[in-house]
Coordinates of C-alpha atoms and ligand atoms in Angstrom, one line a residue:
M1 CA 258.5 -249.6 -139.5
K2 CA 260.0 -252.7 -137.5
I3 CA 257.4 -254.4 -135.3
A4 CA 258.8 -257.0 -132.6
V5 CA 256.9 -259.6 -130.7
V6 CA 258.9 -261.5 -128.0
R7 CA 258.1 -264.4 -125.5
E8 CA 256.1 -263.4 -122.7
R9 CA 257.8 -263.1 -119.5
T10 CA 255.4 -262.9 -117.0
E11 CA 255.3 -266.5 -115.5
G12 CA 252.1 -268.3 -116.1
E13 CA 251.4 -266.2 -119.4
T14 CA 250.4 -268.6 -122.5
R15 CA 249.3 -265.9 -124.7
V16 CA 251.1 -264.3 -127.8
A17 CA 250.6 -260.8 -129.1
A18 CA 251.0 -261.9 -132.8
T19 CA 249.9 -264.7 -134.8
P20 CA 251.2 -265.7 -138.3
E21 CA 247.7 -264.7 -139.6
T22 CA 248.2 -261.3 -138.0
V23 CA 252.0 -261.0 -139.0
G24 CA 250.8 -261.2 -142.6
K25 CA 248.3 -258.5 -142.1
L26 CA 251.0 -256.4 -140.4
I27 CA 253.4 -256.9 -143.3
A28 CA 250.8 -256.2 -145.5
L29 CA 250.0 -252.9 -143.8
G30 CA 253.8 -252.0 -144.2
A31 CA 256.0 -253.1 -141.4
E32 CA 258.7 -255.5 -140.9
V33 CA 258.1 -258.1 -138.4
A34 CA 260.4 -259.8 -135.9
I35 CA 259.5 -262.7 -133.6
E36 CA 261.5 -264.2 -130.9
A37 CA 261.7 -268.0 -131.5
G38 CA 259.2 -269.7 -129.3
A39 CA 256.9 -266.8 -128.6
G40 CA 253.9 -268.4 -129.7
E41 CA 254.9 -271.8 -128.3
L42 CA 252.3 -272.0 -125.4
A43 CA 249.7 -270.7 -128.0
R44 CA 250.6 -273.5 -130.5
F45 CA 251.9 -271.4 -133.2
P46 CA 255.0 -272.6 -134.3
D47 CA 258.2 -270.6 -135.3
A48 CA 257.7 -271.8 -139.0
D49 CA 254.4 -270.4 -139.5
Y50 CA 255.6 -267.0 -138.4
K51 CA 258.4 -267.6 -140.7
A52 CA 256.1 -268.6 -143.3
A53 CA 254.1 -265.3 -142.9
G54 CA 256.9 -263.4 -143.7
A55 CA 258.3 -262.8 -140.3
S56 CA 262.1 -262.9 -139.4
V57 CA 262.4 -265.1 -136.4
G58 CA 265.4 -265.2 -133.9
T59 CA 266.7 -264.4 -130.4
A60 CA 264.8 -261.5 -128.0
D61 CA 267.7 -259.2 -128.5
A62 CA 267.4 -259.3 -132.6
A63 CA 263.6 -259.0 -132.5
L64 CA 263.9 -256.0 -130.3
K65 CA 267.1 -254.2 -131.8
G66 CA 266.0 -251.2 -133.5
A67 CA 261.8 -252.2 -133.0
D68 CA 259.9 -249.0 -133.5
I69 CA 256.8 -251.1 -132.0
V70 CA 256.6 -253.9 -129.5
L71 CA 253.6 -255.9 -129.4
T72 CA 252.7 -257.5 -126.0
V73 CA 250.2 -259.4 -123.9
R74 CA 251.5 -258.1 -120.4
R75 CA 253.6 -255.1 -119.6
P76 CA 257.2 -255.9 -120.0
K77 CA 259.8 -254.4 -117.7
A78 CA 261.8 -251.8 -118.8
A79 CA 265.1 -253.6 -118.7
Q80 CA 263.5 -256.1 -121.0
L81 CA 263.2 -253.5 -123.7
A82 CA 266.9 -253.0 -124.2
G83 CA 267.9 -252.2 -127.8
V84 CA 264.4 -250.7 -129.1
A85 CA 264.5 -247.8 -131.1
K86 CA 264.3 -244.3 -129.2
G87 CA 260.6 -243.3 -128.3
A88 CA 259.6 -246.8 -129.5
M89 CA 255.7 -247.8 -128.9
V90 CA 254.7 -250.8 -126.4
I91 CA 251.4 -251.8 -126.9
G92 CA 249.7 -254.1 -124.9
G93 CA 247.6 -254.7 -121.6
M94 CA 249.4 -252.5 -119.2
D95 CA 247.5 -253.1 -115.8
P96 CA 248.7 -249.9 -114.7
Y97 CA 247.0 -249.6 -111.4
G98 CA 248.8 -250.6 -108.4
N99 CA 251.9 -250.8 -110.7
E100 CA 252.6 -247.2 -111.2
G101 CA 256.2 -247.6 -110.4
E102 CA 256.7 -250.1 -113.3
V103 CA 254.9 -247.7 -115.3
L104 CA 257.2 -245.1 -114.6
A105 CA 260.1 -247.3 -115.4
L106 CA 258.7 -247.5 -118.6
A107 CA 258.2 -243.8 -119.0
Q108 CA 261.9 -243.4 -117.9
A109 CA 263.3 -245.8 -120.3
G110 CA 261.8 -243.6 -123.0
V111 CA 259.3 -245.7 -124.6
T112 CA 255.6 -244.9 -125.2
T113 CA 253.4 -247.2 -123.8
V114 CA 249.9 -248.0 -124.8
A115 CA 247.3 -249.6 -122.2
M116 CA 245.0 -251.5 -124.7
E117 CA 242.7 -252.1 -121.7
F118 CA 242.2 -248.1 -121.9
M119 CA 240.6 -248.4 -125.5
P120 CA 237.3 -246.2 -125.1
R121 CA 234.1 -248.6 -125.7
I122 CA 232.6 -246.7 -129.0
T123 CA 231.6 -248.5 -131.8
R124 CA 234.5 -247.3 -133.8
A125 CA 237.1 -249.4 -131.2
Q126 CA 235.0 -252.5 -130.4
V127 CA 237.3 -254.1 -133.0
M128 CA 240.3 -253.3 -130.7
D129 CA 238.8 -254.0 -127.2
I130 CA 240.9 -256.4 -125.6
L131 CA 238.9 -256.6 -122.4
S132 CA 235.8 -257.7 -124.4
S133 CA 237.8 -260.2 -126.6
Q134 CA 239.3 -261.9 -123.5
A135 CA 236.2 -261.6 -121.2
N136 CA 234.4 -263.5 -123.6
L137 CA 236.4 -266.4 -123.6
A138 CA 236.9 -266.1 -119.8
G139 CA 233.2 -266.4 -119.5
Y140 CA 233.0 -269.7 -121.8
Q141 CA 236.0 -271.1 -120.0
S142 CA 234.7 -270.7 -116.5
V143 CA 231.6 -272.9 -117.2
I144 CA 234.0 -275.5 -118.6
D145 CA 236.1 -275.2 -115.6
A146 CA 232.7 -275.7 -113.4
A147 CA 231.7 -278.4 -115.6
V148 CA 235.2 -280.2 -114.9
H149 CA 234.7 -279.9 -111.2
F150 CA 231.0 -280.6 -111.1
D151 CA 230.5 -284.3 -110.4
R152 CA 226.9 -284.1 -112.2
A153 CA 225.6 -283.7 -115.5
F154 CA 224.6 -280.4 -117.0
P155 CA 221.6 -281.1 -119.1
M156 CA 218.4 -283.1 -118.2
M157 CA 218.7 -286.4 -119.2
M158 CA 215.6 -289.0 -119.5
T159 CA 217.2 -292.2 -119.3
A160 CA 215.7 -295.7 -119.1
A161 CA 217.2 -295.6 -115.3
G162 CA 215.3 -292.6 -114.7
T163 CA 215.8 -288.7 -115.3
V164 CA 218.5 -286.5 -114.2
R165 CA 217.3 -283.3 -113.4
P166 CA 219.3 -280.1 -115.3
A167 CA 221.7 -278.3 -113.2
K168 CA 220.9 -275.0 -111.8
A169 CA 223.6 -272.4 -112.8
F170 CA 223.5 -268.7 -111.3
V171 CA 225.7 -266.0 -113.1
M172 CA 226.5 -263.0 -111.2
G173 CA 227.4 -260.0 -113.1
A174 CA 225.6 -260.1 -116.9
G175 CA 228.6 -258.3 -118.7
V176 CA 230.8 -259.5 -121.6
A177 CA 232.1 -262.3 -119.6
G178 CA 228.6 -263.1 -117.6
L179 CA 226.9 -263.1 -121.0
Q180 CA 229.1 -265.5 -122.6
A181 CA 228.9 -267.8 -119.1
I182 CA 225.0 -267.8 -119.4
A183 CA 225.3 -268.6 -123.2
T184 CA 227.8 -271.5 -122.4
A185 CA 225.7 -272.9 -119.3
K186 CA 222.8 -272.8 -121.7
R187 CA 224.2 -274.5 -124.4
L188 CA 225.3 -277.2 -122.0
G189 CA 221.7 -277.6 -120.5
A190 CA 221.6 -276.1 -117.3
V191 CA 218.7 -273.7 -116.0
V192 CA 220.3 -270.3 -115.7
T193 CA 219.5 -267.3 -113.5
A194 CA 221.5 -264.2 -113.8
T195 CA 221.6 -260.7 -111.6
D196 CA 223.6 -257.5 -112.4
V197 CA 223.2 -254.4 -111.1
R198 CA 222.8 -252.6 -114.4
A199 CA 219.0 -252.8 -115.4
A200 CA 219.9 -253.0 -119.0
A201 CA 221.5 -256.2 -118.6
A202 CA 218.0 -257.7 -117.9
E203 CA 217.0 -257.9 -121.6
Q204 CA 220.5 -259.1 -122.6
V205 CA 220.1 -262.1 -120.0
E206 CA 216.8 -263.1 -121.5
S207 CA 217.5 -262.8 -124.8
L208 CA 220.3 -265.7 -124.2
G209 CA 217.2 -267.7 -122.2
G210 CA 218.5 -267.0 -118.7
K211 CA 216.2 -265.5 -116.1
F212 CA 217.1 -262.2 -114.5
I213 CA 216.7 -261.6 -111.1
M214 CA 217.2 -258.3 -109.3
T215 CA 215.8 -256.7 -106.1
D216 CA 213.4 -253.8 -106.3
A217 CA 215.3 -252.1 -104.0
L218 CA 217.9 -251.8 -106.5
K219 CA 216.7 -250.1 -109.6
D220 CA 219.7 -249.4 -111.8
A221 CA 223.4 -248.9 -110.6
S222 CA 224.8 -248.2 -114.3
G223 CA 227.6 -245.8 -114.0
T224 CA 229.7 -244.3 -116.8
G225 CA 230.7 -245.9 -120.3
G226 CA 228.3 -249.0 -120.0
Y227 CA 230.1 -250.1 -116.4
A228 CA 228.4 -250.4 -113.4
R229 CA 229.0 -247.8 -110.2
E230 CA 229.7 -249.3 -106.9
L231 CA 226.6 -249.9 -104.7
T232 CA 225.8 -247.9 -101.7
K233 CA 225.6 -249.6 -98.3
D234 CA 221.8 -250.1 -98.6
E235 CA 222.0 -251.2 -102.0
Q236 CA 224.6 -254.0 -100.9
A237 CA 222.6 -254.9 -98.2
A238 CA 219.2 -255.6 -100.7
Q239 CA 221.5 -257.3 -102.9
A240 CA 223.0 -259.6 -100.3
E241 CA 219.5 -260.5 -99.1
L242 CA 218.6 -261.2 -102.7
V243 CA 221.8 -263.5 -103.3
A244 CA 221.4 -265.1 -100.1
G245 CA 217.7 -266.4 -100.9
H246 CA 218.7 -267.5 -104.2
I247 CA 222.3 -269.4 -103.9
S248 CA 221.4 -271.9 -101.5
K249 CA 219.5 -273.5 -104.4
Q250 CA 222.0 -273.4 -107.1
D251 CA 224.6 -275.9 -108.3
I252 CA 227.0 -273.5 -110.1
V253 CA 227.6 -270.1 -109.6
I254 CA 229.7 -268.0 -112.0
T255 CA 230.7 -264.4 -110.5
T256 CA 232.2 -262.0 -113.1
A257 CA 231.2 -258.6 -111.0
L258 CA 233.7 -255.9 -111.7
I259 CA 234.1 -252.0 -111.2
P260 CA 236.4 -250.3 -113.0
G261 CA 239.6 -249.2 -110.9
R262 CA 238.2 -250.5 -107.9
P263 CA 238.5 -253.9 -105.8
A264 CA 235.9 -256.4 -107.2
P265 CA 233.1 -256.4 -105.1
K266 CA 232.3 -258.9 -102.4
L267 CA 229.0 -260.6 -103.3
V268 CA 229.2 -264.0 -101.9
S269 CA 229.6 -264.3 -98.1
K270 CA 231.2 -267.3 -96.3
A271 CA 227.6 -267.8 -94.9
M272 CA 226.1 -268.0 -98.6
V273 CA 228.9 -270.8 -99.4
E274 CA 227.6 -272.5 -96.1
S275 CA 224.5 -272.5 -97.5
M276 CA 225.1 -274.2 -100.7
A277 CA 224.8 -278.2 -101.2
P278 CA 228.0 -280.2 -101.4
G279 CA 229.3 -280.7 -104.5
S280 CA 228.3 -277.1 -105.7
V281 CA 231.1 -275.3 -107.4
I282 CA 231.9 -271.8 -107.7
V283 CA 233.9 -270.2 -110.3
D284 CA 235.0 -266.6 -109.3
L285 CA 235.9 -264.9 -112.2
A286 CA 237.0 -261.9 -110.4
A287 CA 239.7 -263.5 -108.3
E288 CA 242.4 -261.3 -110.3
R289 CA 240.8 -258.4 -108.9
G290 CA 240.6 -259.9 -105.2
G291 CA 237.4 -261.7 -106.0
N292 CA 233.7 -261.7 -105.6
V293 CA 233.5 -264.4 -103.4
E294 CA 234.7 -264.2 -99.7
L295 CA 236.3 -267.4 -99.4
T296 CA 238.1 -267.3 -103.1
V297 CA 241.9 -267.7 -103.0
P298 CA 243.2 -266.3 -106.2
G299 CA 245.0 -269.0 -108.1
Q300 CA 243.6 -271.8 -106.4
V301 CA 241.0 -274.3 -106.2
I302 CA 239.8 -275.3 -102.7
T303 CA 236.8 -277.4 -101.2
T304 CA 235.3 -276.1 -98.2
A305 CA 234.2 -277.9 -95.4
N306 CA 231.1 -278.2 -96.5
G307 CA 231.9 -279.5 -99.9
V308 CA 231.6 -276.4 -102.2
T309 CA 234.4 -276.2 -104.7
I310 CA 235.8 -272.6 -105.2
I311 CA 237.6 -271.9 -108.4
G312 CA 239.8 -268.8 -108.3
Y313 CA 241.7 -269.2 -111.3
T314 CA 243.6 -266.1 -112.9
N315 CA 244.5 -265.7 -116.3
V316 CA 241.4 -267.5 -117.5
A317 CA 241.6 -266.3 -121.2
G318 CA 245.2 -267.7 -120.9
R319 CA 243.7 -271.1 -120.3
L320 CA 242.7 -270.9 -123.9
A321 CA 245.6 -269.7 -125.2
T322 CA 245.3 -270.0 -129.0
S323 CA 242.1 -268.5 -129.0
A324 CA 242.9 -266.0 -126.7
S325 CA 245.8 -264.9 -129.0
Q326 CA 243.8 -265.1 -132.0
L327 CA 241.4 -262.3 -130.9
Y328 CA 244.1 -260.5 -128.8
A329 CA 246.3 -260.3 -132.0
R330 CA 243.4 -259.2 -134.0
N331 CA 242.5 -256.3 -131.6
L332 CA 246.5 -255.0 -131.9
V333 CA 246.3 -255.1 -135.6
A334 CA 242.9 -253.2 -135.7
F335 CA 244.4 -250.6 -133.4
L336 CA 247.6 -250.4 -135.8
D337 CA 245.9 -250.0 -139.1
I338 CA 244.5 -246.7 -138.2
F339 CA 248.1 -245.4 -138.4
F340 CA 249.2 -246.7 -141.7
D341 CA 248.9 -244.9 -144.8
K342 CA 247.1 -247.6 -147.3
K343 CA 249.1 -246.1 -150.3
T344 CA 252.1 -245.1 -149.0
K345 CA 252.3 -247.7 -146.4
A346 CA 254.0 -245.2 -144.3
F347 CA 253.2 -245.4 -140.4
A348 CA 252.4 -242.3 -138.6
V349 CA 250.6 -242.1 -135.1
N350 CA 247.7 -239.0 -134.8
W351 CA 248.5 -238.3 -131.2
D352 CA 245.1 -236.2 -131.1
D353 CA 243.0 -239.3 -132.2
E354 CA 240.9 -240.0 -129.0
L355 CA 241.8 -243.5 -129.0
V356 CA 245.3 -242.6 -128.6
K357 CA 244.8 -239.9 -126.2
A358 CA 242.6 -242.6 -124.4
T359 CA 245.2 -245.2 -124.1
V360 CA 248.8 -243.7 -124.2
L361 CA 250.4 -243.8 -120.6
T362 CA 254.0 -242.7 -121.0
K363 CA 255.9 -240.5 -123.6
D364 CA 258.7 -238.5 -124.1
G365 CA 259.9 -239.5 -120.5
A366 CA 257.0 -239.0 -118.5
I367 CA 253.6 -240.8 -117.4
V368 CA 251.2 -238.7 -119.7
H369 CA 247.6 -240.7 -118.6
P370 CA 245.5 -238.4 -116.4
N371 CA 244.2 -241.5 -114.3
I372 CA 247.9 -242.7 -113.4
K373 CA 249.3 -240.8 -110.6
I374 CA 252.5 -241.8 -108.9
D375 CA 252.9 -241.3 -105.3
G376 CA 256.0 -239.9 -103.2
A377 CA 258.1 -243.1 -102.7
A378 CA 257.7 -244.6 -106.6
A379 CA 258.5 -240.8 -108.1
A380 CA 261.6 -240.0 -109.4
P381 CA 262.2 -236.3 -109.0
A382 CA 261.4 -235.3 -112.5
A383 CA 258.4 -237.5 -112.9
K384 CA 256.7 -235.8 -109.5
A385 CA 257.0 -232.6 -110.9
A386 CA 255.4 -233.6 -114.2
D387 CA 252.6 -235.5 -112.4
T388 CA 251.6 -233.2 -109.8
T389 CA 248.4 -231.8 -111.6
R390 CA 247.2 -234.9 -112.3
P391 CA 244.0 -236.3 -110.7
A392 CA 244.0 -239.2 -108.2
A393 CA 244.2 -242.6 -109.7
P394 CA 241.5 -245.0 -108.6
A395 CA 242.3 -247.2 -105.7
K396 CA 244.6 -250.2 -106.1
T397 CA 243.1 -253.5 -106.7
G398 CA 245.4 -255.6 -104.7
A399 CA 246.2 -258.5 -106.4
T400 CA 245.1 -257.0 -109.9
G401 CA 246.8 -258.6 -112.8
K402 CA 249.7 -260.3 -111.0
P403 CA 250.8 -263.4 -113.1
A404 CA 249.6 -266.9 -112.3
A405 CA 252.1 -269.3 -111.4
P406 CA 252.2 -272.5 -113.7
K407 CA 252.0 -274.6 -110.6
K408 CA 249.6 -277.6 -110.1
A409 CA 246.3 -276.4 -108.1
A410 CA 246.5 -276.8 -104.6
A411 CA 245.0 -280.3 -103.5
P412 CA 241.5 -279.4 -102.2
K413 CA 241.7 -278.9 -98.4
A414 CA 238.7 -278.5 -96.3
S415 CA 240.4 -276.5 -93.9
A416 CA 242.0 -273.9 -96.2
A417 CA 238.2 -273.1 -96.9
A418 CA 237.4 -272.2 -93.6
K419 CA 239.3 -269.5 -93.5
P420 CA 238.2 -266.1 -95.0
A421 CA 239.7 -265.2 -98.6
A422 CA 243.3 -264.7 -97.7
P423 CA 245.0 -262.0 -99.3
A424 CA 247.1 -264.5 -101.1
K425 CA 249.2 -263.8 -104.0
T426 CA 247.4 -264.0 -107.2
G427 CA 248.5 -267.2 -108.9
A428 CA 250.6 -268.7 -105.9
A429 CA 249.1 -272.3 -106.5
E430 CA 247.6 -271.9 -109.9
K431 CA 247.4 -275.2 -112.7
P432 CA 249.2 -274.2 -115.5
A433 CA 247.0 -272.3 -117.6
R434 CA 247.3 -274.6 -120.5
K435 CA 246.1 -278.1 -120.5
P436 CA 248.9 -280.5 -119.5
A437 CA 250.7 -281.4 -122.9
A438 CA 254.2 -281.9 -123.7
K439 CA 255.0 -278.1 -123.1
K440 CA 257.7 -276.3 -121.6
P441 CA 256.5 -274.0 -118.9
A442 CA 256.9 -270.5 -119.7
A443 CA 260.3 -269.7 -118.9
A444 CA 260.7 -268.4 -115.2
K445 CA 264.1 -266.9 -116.1
D446 CA 264.3 -263.6 -117.9
P447 CA 266.9 -263.4 -120.7
K448 CA 267.5 -259.5 -120.2
Ligands
NAD1 P1 232.8 -255.2 -116.2 O1 234.1 -256.5 -116.4 O2 233.4 -254.0 -115.8 O3 231.8 -255.8 -114.8 C1 231.2 -257.0 -115.6 C2 229.7 -257.0 -114.8 O4 229.6 -256.8 -113.5 C3 229.0 -255.9 -115.5 O5 228.1 -256.4 -116.2 C4 228.6 -254.9 -114.2 O6 227.6 -254.3 -114.5 C5 228.8 -256.0 -113.4 N1 228.5 -255.7 -111.8 C6 229.4 -254.8 -111.3 N2 228.8 -254.7 -109.7 C7 227.9 -255.6 -109.5 C8 227.3 -256.0 -108.6 N3 227.6 -255.5 -107.4 N4 226.4 -257.2 -108.5 C9 226.4 -257.6 -109.7 N5 226.9 -257.4 -110.8 C10 227.7 -256.2 -110.7 O7 232.1 -254.8 -117.5 P2 232.0 -255.4 -118.7 O8 231.5 -256.9 -118.7 O9 233.4 -255.4 -119.6 O10 231.1 -254.6 -119.7 C11 229.8 -254.0 -119.3 C12 229.0 -253.6 -120.5 O11 229.9 -252.7 -121.3 C13 228.6 -254.5 -121.1 O12 227.2 -255.1 -120.7 C14 228.5 -254.2 -122.7 O13 227.1 -253.9 -123.0 C15 229.3 -253.0 -122.5 N6 230.3 -253.0 -123.6 C16 230.4 -252.2 -124.4 C17 231.1 -252.0 -125.4 C18 231.1 -251.3 -126.5 O14 230.3 -250.3 -126.8 N7 232.0 -251.3 -127.1 C19 232.2 -253.1 -125.2 C20 232.2 -254.0 -124.3 C21 231.2 -254.0 -123.2

C-alpha cells in the first residue's frame, strides 16, 4: 500500500496533506509513504524530517508512480496524477461544486476521488472533519488579521495618560469559525457581540463571553446536519434591520456566514459599511464563497471612501500553514485508519461504510456522488448516461474554492471601495498566504 503526497499545485496553497508526524502514523498503520521533495516547504516541514519519519523523498513522478493513495489538500488535475496505480484513491478537499468538469476528468482518469469536505458531521467522524479543523484556524486568524489593520488597541487600557476604551467586535455567523473568532477577540480584550440564524448558537456564544443578538422576527433557521437554511425574504429584511442598527457602533466586524452548497448570504450592505466609523475593520471569511459583505473583493484588502478596511482574503487557514497542515493531515490519517487491519496491516476499503458513501465522488470511471451533476457541455457521453438519474446539484457558488494568488495585497484605494462587490476572481491580488519569509512562492508551473 503506497501513499503519495506531492507539493500542492494550486497557486497560493501553502498547506501540505501529510506532516512528518502523520507520515510516522501511516507507516505504523502499514503503509509505505512517498513524498515529493519540497512538498512541506511552505508549511515549514523540511524533507529531512519526512525522511527521518520513514518516507522516501524524491520527484513527483517517483512519489506518484504506482501509488495506491494520493493525499492532497486541493483537487489535483487529472494530468497531475499520471503513473498512479489503477483505481488509486485521491483523498482531500475536492471543492466539487462549480467544478464538475474537473471532477468528471478525474473520473475518466480512473481514480477514486474522496471529498473530505463531505464528511458527515457525526461523532464518529469529528476527528476527520477538515471543514472544522480549518475553520477553527481561520476564525482565529480573522481576528489576528483584523488586529493588524486596526489602528487602535483591542483591550481596555488604563494608563497614567488616561483610559483607552476596548474595541467592539461583532461576529456574524457563530459556527466553528465564528466561535473561534469570538474566543480570540475576547482573549484580546474586545467587547464581543455575535449573531447567527440558528437559535442553538446563542448558548455557545454566551458560554464564550459574547453577547448574542438576534431579532425576534427570526426564531430559528436551523437546517439539516447542524447547518443553517437560507432565510426567507421577510427574515432577511428583519435580520438586515437588526444588523443595520448594530453595525454602525462596531469597530471590528467578522463575517463567517455560510449555507452549504449556496453562495454566501449577503449580510452587510454598502450602506451599512458607510455607517461605520473610519478605521473600522471588516474581515469577510466568506470571501471565498462570494462574501457576506457587499463590498468585499475576494482576495483583496480594500479601504472604502469612509475609511473602513474590508479584508477579503481567501484560503485564510493557509495563512497558518503549519498549524493548518498539522490538523488537516491528522484528519486524513483518522479517515485512513479505519481501513487498515490493525493485526495484518492490510488495507481494505469498506465501500458500504457511511463515511465512504458520503464522500466518494468518482469511482470506476464515473461520478458516483448524488450531489454532483454534470450538465450538457462538460459531460462526456458515457458520464452523461451514468449521471442522468442524479438529483440536481446545488447552485454554483461563483468564486468558491478558487486559489489565492500569491501576490501582494492591492494598495487600498478609496475608489475601489465605492464599487459594489465586483465578481472579481478570487485571489486576484491577495497577499501571499504565508508571512513574508525567505520562502519560494508556490511554484506556478506544473511539472506535469
Ligand atoms: P457553516 O460554515 O456552514 O456556517 C457558518 C455559520 O454561519 C453557521 O453557524 C450558520 O448558522 C451561520 N449562518 C448562515 N446563514 C447566516 C445568516 N444569514 N446570518 C448569520 N449567520 C448565518 O457552519 P459550520 O461552522 O461549519 O457549522 C455549523 C454548526 O455545525 C456548528 O455550530 C457546529 O455546532 C455544528 N458542527 C457539528 C459537528 C459535528 O457534530 N461533528 C462538526 C462541526 C460543526
